[in-house]
Backbone as numpy.savetxt, mean C-alpha at the origin, in Angstrom:
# Nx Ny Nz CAx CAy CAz Cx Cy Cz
0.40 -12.79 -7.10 1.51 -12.73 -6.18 1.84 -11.26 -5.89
2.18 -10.78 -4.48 2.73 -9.35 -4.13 4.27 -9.02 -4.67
4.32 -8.30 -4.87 5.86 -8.28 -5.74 6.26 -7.78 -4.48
7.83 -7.24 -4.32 8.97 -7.00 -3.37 8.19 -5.44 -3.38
7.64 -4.73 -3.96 7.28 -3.44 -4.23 5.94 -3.08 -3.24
5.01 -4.32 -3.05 4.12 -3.97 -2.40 4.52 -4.51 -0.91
5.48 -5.50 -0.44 5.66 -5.97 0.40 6.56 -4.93 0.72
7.15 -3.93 0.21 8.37 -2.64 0.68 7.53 -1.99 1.15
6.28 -1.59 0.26 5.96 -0.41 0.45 5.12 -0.73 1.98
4.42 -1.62 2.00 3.70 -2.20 3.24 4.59 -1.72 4.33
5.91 -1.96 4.45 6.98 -1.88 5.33 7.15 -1.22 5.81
7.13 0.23 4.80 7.70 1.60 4.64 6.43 2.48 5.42
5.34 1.87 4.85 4.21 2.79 5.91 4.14 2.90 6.76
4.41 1.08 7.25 4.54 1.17 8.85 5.06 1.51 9.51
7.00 1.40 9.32 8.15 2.38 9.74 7.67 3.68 9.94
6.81 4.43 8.61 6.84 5.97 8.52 5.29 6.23 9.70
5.11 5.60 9.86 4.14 5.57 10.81 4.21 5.35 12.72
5.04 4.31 12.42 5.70 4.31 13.77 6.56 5.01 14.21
6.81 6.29 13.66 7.80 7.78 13.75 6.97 8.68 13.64
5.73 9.31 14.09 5.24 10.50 13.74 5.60 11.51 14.13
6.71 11.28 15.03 7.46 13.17 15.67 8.49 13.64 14.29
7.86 13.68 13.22 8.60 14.54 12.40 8.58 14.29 10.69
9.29 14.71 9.79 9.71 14.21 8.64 10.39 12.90 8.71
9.89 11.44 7.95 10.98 10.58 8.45 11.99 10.13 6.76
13.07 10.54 7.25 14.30 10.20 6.06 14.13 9.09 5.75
14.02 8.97 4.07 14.16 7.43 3.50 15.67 6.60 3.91
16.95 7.19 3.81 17.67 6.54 4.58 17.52 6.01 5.78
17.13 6.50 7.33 16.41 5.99 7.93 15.50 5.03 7.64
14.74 4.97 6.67 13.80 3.52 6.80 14.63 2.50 5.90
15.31 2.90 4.75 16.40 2.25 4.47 16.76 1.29 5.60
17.55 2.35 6.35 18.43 1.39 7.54 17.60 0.37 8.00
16.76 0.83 8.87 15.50 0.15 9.33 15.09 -0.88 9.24
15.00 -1.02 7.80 14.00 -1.82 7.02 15.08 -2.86 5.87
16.64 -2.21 5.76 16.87 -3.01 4.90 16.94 -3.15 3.76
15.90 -1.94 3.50 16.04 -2.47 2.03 16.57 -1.01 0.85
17.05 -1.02 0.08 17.60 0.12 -0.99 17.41 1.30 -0.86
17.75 2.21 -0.68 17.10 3.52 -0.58 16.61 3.93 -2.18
17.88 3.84 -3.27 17.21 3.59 -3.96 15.76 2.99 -4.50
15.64 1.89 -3.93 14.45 1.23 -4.30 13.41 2.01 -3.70
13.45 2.60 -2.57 12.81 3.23 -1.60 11.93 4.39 -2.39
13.11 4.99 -3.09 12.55 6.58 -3.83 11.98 6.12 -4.92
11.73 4.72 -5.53 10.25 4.66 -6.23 9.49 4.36 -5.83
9.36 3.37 -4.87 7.94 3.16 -4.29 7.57 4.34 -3.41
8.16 5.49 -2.42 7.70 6.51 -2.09 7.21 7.31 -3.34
7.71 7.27 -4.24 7.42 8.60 -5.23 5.78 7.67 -6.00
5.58 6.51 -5.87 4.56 6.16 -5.95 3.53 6.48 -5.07
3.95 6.66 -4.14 3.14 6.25 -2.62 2.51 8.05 -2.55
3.34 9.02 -3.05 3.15 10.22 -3.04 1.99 10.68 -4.12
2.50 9.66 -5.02 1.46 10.25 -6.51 0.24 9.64 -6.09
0.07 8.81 -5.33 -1.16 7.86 -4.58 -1.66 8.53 -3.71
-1.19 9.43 -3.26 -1.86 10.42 -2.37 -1.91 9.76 -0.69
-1.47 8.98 0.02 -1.11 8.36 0.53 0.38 8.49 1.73
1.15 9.18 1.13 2.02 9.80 1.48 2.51 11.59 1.30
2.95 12.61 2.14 3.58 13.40 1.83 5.12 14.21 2.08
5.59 14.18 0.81 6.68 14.63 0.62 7.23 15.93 1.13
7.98 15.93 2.36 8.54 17.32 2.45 9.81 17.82 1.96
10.16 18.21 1.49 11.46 18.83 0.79 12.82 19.39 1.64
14.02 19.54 1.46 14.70 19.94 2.14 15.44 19.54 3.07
16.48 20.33 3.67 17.33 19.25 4.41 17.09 18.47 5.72
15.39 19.25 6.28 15.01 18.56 7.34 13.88 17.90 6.81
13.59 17.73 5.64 12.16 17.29 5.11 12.55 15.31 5.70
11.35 14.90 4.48 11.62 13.26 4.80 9.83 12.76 4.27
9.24 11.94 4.47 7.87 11.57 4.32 7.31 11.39 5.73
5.71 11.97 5.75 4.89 11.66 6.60 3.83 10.85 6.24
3.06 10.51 7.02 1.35 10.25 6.28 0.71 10.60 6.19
0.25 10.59 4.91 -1.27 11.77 4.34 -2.33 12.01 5.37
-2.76 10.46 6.27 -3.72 10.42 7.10 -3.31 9.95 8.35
-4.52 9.49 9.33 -3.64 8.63 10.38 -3.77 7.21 9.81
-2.94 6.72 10.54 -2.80 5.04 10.29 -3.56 3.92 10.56
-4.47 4.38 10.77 -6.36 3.67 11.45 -7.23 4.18 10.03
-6.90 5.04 9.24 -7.89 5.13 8.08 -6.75 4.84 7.14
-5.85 3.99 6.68 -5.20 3.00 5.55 -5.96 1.92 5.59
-6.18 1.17 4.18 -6.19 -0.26 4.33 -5.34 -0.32 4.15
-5.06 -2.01 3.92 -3.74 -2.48 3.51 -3.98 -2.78 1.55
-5.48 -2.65 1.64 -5.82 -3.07 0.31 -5.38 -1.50 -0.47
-5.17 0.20 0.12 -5.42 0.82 -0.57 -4.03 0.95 -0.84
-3.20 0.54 0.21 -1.88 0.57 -0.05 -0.87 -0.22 -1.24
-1.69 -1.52 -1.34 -1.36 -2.66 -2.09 -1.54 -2.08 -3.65
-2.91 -1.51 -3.71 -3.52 -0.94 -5.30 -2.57 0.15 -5.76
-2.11 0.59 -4.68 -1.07 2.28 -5.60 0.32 1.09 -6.06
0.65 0.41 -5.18 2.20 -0.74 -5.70 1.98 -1.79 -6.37
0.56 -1.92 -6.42 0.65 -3.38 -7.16 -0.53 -3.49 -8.65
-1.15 -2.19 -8.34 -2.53 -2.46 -9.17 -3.54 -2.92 -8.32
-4.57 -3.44 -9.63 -5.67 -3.47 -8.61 -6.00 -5.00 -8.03
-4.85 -6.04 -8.20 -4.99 -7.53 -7.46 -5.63 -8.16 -8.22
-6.23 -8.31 -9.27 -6.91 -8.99 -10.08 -6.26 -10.00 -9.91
-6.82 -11.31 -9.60 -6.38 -12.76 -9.68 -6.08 -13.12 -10.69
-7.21 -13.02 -11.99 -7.07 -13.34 -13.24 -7.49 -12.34 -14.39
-7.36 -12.49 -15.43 -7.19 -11.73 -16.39 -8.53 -11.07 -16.44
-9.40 -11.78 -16.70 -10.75 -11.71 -16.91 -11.73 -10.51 -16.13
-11.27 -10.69 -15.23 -11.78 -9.47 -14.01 -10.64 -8.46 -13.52
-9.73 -8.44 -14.52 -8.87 -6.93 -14.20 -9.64 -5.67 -14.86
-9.92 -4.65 -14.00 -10.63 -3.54 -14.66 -9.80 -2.82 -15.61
-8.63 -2.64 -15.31 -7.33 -1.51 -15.54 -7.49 -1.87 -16.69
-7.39 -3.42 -17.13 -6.92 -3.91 -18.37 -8.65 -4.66 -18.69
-9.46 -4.28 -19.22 -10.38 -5.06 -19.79 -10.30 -5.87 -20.85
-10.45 -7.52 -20.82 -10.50 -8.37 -21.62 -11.85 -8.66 -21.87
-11.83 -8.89 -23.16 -13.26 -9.30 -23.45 -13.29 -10.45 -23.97
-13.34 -11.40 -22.74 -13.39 -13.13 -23.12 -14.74 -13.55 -23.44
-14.55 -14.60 -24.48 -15.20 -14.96 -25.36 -16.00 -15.98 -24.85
-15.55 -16.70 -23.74 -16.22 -17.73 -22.77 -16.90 -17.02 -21.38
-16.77 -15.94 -21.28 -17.76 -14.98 -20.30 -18.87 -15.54 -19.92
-19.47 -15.12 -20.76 -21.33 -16.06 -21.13 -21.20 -17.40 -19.93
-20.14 -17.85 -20.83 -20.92 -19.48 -20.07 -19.43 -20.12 -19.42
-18.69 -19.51 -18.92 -17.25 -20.01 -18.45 -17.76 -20.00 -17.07
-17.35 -21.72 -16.93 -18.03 -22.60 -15.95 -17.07 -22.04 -14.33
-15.73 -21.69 -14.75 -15.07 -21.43 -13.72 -14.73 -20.10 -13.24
-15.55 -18.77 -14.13 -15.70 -17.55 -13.58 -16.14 -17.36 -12.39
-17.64 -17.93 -11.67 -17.82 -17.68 -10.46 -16.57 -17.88 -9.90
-15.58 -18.98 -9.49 -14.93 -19.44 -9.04 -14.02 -18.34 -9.02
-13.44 -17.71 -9.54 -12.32 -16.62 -9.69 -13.07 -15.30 -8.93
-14.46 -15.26 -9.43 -14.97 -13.89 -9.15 -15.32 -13.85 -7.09
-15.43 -15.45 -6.93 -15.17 -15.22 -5.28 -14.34 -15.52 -4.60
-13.42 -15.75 -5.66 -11.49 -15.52 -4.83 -11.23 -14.27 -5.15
-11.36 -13.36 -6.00 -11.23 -11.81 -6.30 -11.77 -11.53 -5.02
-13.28 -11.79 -4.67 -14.02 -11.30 -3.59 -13.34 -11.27 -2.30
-13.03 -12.60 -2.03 -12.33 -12.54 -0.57 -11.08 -12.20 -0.30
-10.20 -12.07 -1.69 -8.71 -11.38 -1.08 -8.70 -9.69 -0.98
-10.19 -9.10 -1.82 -10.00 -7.94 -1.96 -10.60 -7.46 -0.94
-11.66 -8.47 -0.02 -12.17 -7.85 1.09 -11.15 -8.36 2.33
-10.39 -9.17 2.14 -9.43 -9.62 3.25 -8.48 -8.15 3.19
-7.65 -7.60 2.45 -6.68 -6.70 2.12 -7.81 -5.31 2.46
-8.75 -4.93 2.49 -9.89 -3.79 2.58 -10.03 -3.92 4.21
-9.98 -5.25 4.69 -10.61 -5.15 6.17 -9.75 -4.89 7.10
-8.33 -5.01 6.70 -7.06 -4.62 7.57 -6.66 -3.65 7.32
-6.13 -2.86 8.22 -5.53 -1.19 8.70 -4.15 -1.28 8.54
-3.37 -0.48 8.32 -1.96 0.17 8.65 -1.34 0.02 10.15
-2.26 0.14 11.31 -2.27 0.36 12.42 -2.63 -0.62 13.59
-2.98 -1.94 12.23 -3.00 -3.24 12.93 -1.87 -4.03 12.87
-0.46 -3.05 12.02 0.38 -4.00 11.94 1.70 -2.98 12.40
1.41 -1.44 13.58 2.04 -1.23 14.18 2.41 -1.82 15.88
3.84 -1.63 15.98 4.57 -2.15 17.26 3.42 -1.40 18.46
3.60 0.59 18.34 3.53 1.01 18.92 1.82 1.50 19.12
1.36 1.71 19.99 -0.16 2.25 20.53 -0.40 3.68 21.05
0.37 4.62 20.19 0.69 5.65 20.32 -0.76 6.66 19.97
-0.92 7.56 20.67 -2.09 8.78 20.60 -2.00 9.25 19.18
-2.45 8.97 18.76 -2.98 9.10 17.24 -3.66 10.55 16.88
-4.56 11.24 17.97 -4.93 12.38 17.90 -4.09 13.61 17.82
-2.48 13.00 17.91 -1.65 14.25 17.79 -1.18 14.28 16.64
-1.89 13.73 15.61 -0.98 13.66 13.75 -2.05 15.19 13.83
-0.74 15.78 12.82 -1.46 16.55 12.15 -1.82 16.40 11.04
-2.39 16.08 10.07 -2.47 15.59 9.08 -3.56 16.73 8.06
């Protein structure tokens, strides 16, 4: 399941994306978007350590995007807020289990090509497929 954290942060890209004339204030996407500012300044301060976002400082600062919004997935966005999606235990890398039914556990394929298709479903979609605007993209500086 996506927690409120990856479904914010999803939010927050797009907002900060559909504003590229400047630094955009987390209050502003707050407003926007609804949701905590508080809550806001951890999933940005995630989104920053993810490399994904950058932080400008100061009283005109605010967040931009690291890149343009045509080279995000939605999958790379999901992995900095959520981890790495592992369906089930068994095939989480972060956390390696070493199950004892591996060998011959009749219902591993089964997991290992639902891993497959949500991680290539979340990999095959952009940032920029889930903006309003169709804005010239060649003017980020990034």
């Amino acid at each position: 399941m996506i927690s409120t954290k990856g479904r914010y942060a999803l939010r927050t890209m797009i907002d900060i994306a559909e504003h590229p004339n400047g630094p955009v204030t987390l209050k502003d996407v707050a407003e926007r978007q609804a949701i905590s500012k508080k809550y806001l300044e951890i999933i940005c301060k995630m989104l920053v350590e993810g490399g994904l976002l950058v932080g400008l400082p100061g009283k005109y600062g605010g967040y931009r995007l690291a890149k343009a919004p045509e080279d995000y997935s939605i999958y790379e966005i999901l992995r900095v807020t959520e981890g790495n999606l592992a369906t089930v235990s068994c095939l989480d890398p972060d956390k390696p289990y070493d199950c004892p039914r591996k060998d011959f556990c009749r219902t591993l394929p089964l997991w290992e090509e639902y891993d497959r298709l949500v991680h290539d479903f979340f990999k095959s979609k952009k940032l920029s497929d889930y903006m309003e605007n169709d804005g010239d993209w060649t003017q980020w500086s990034i």
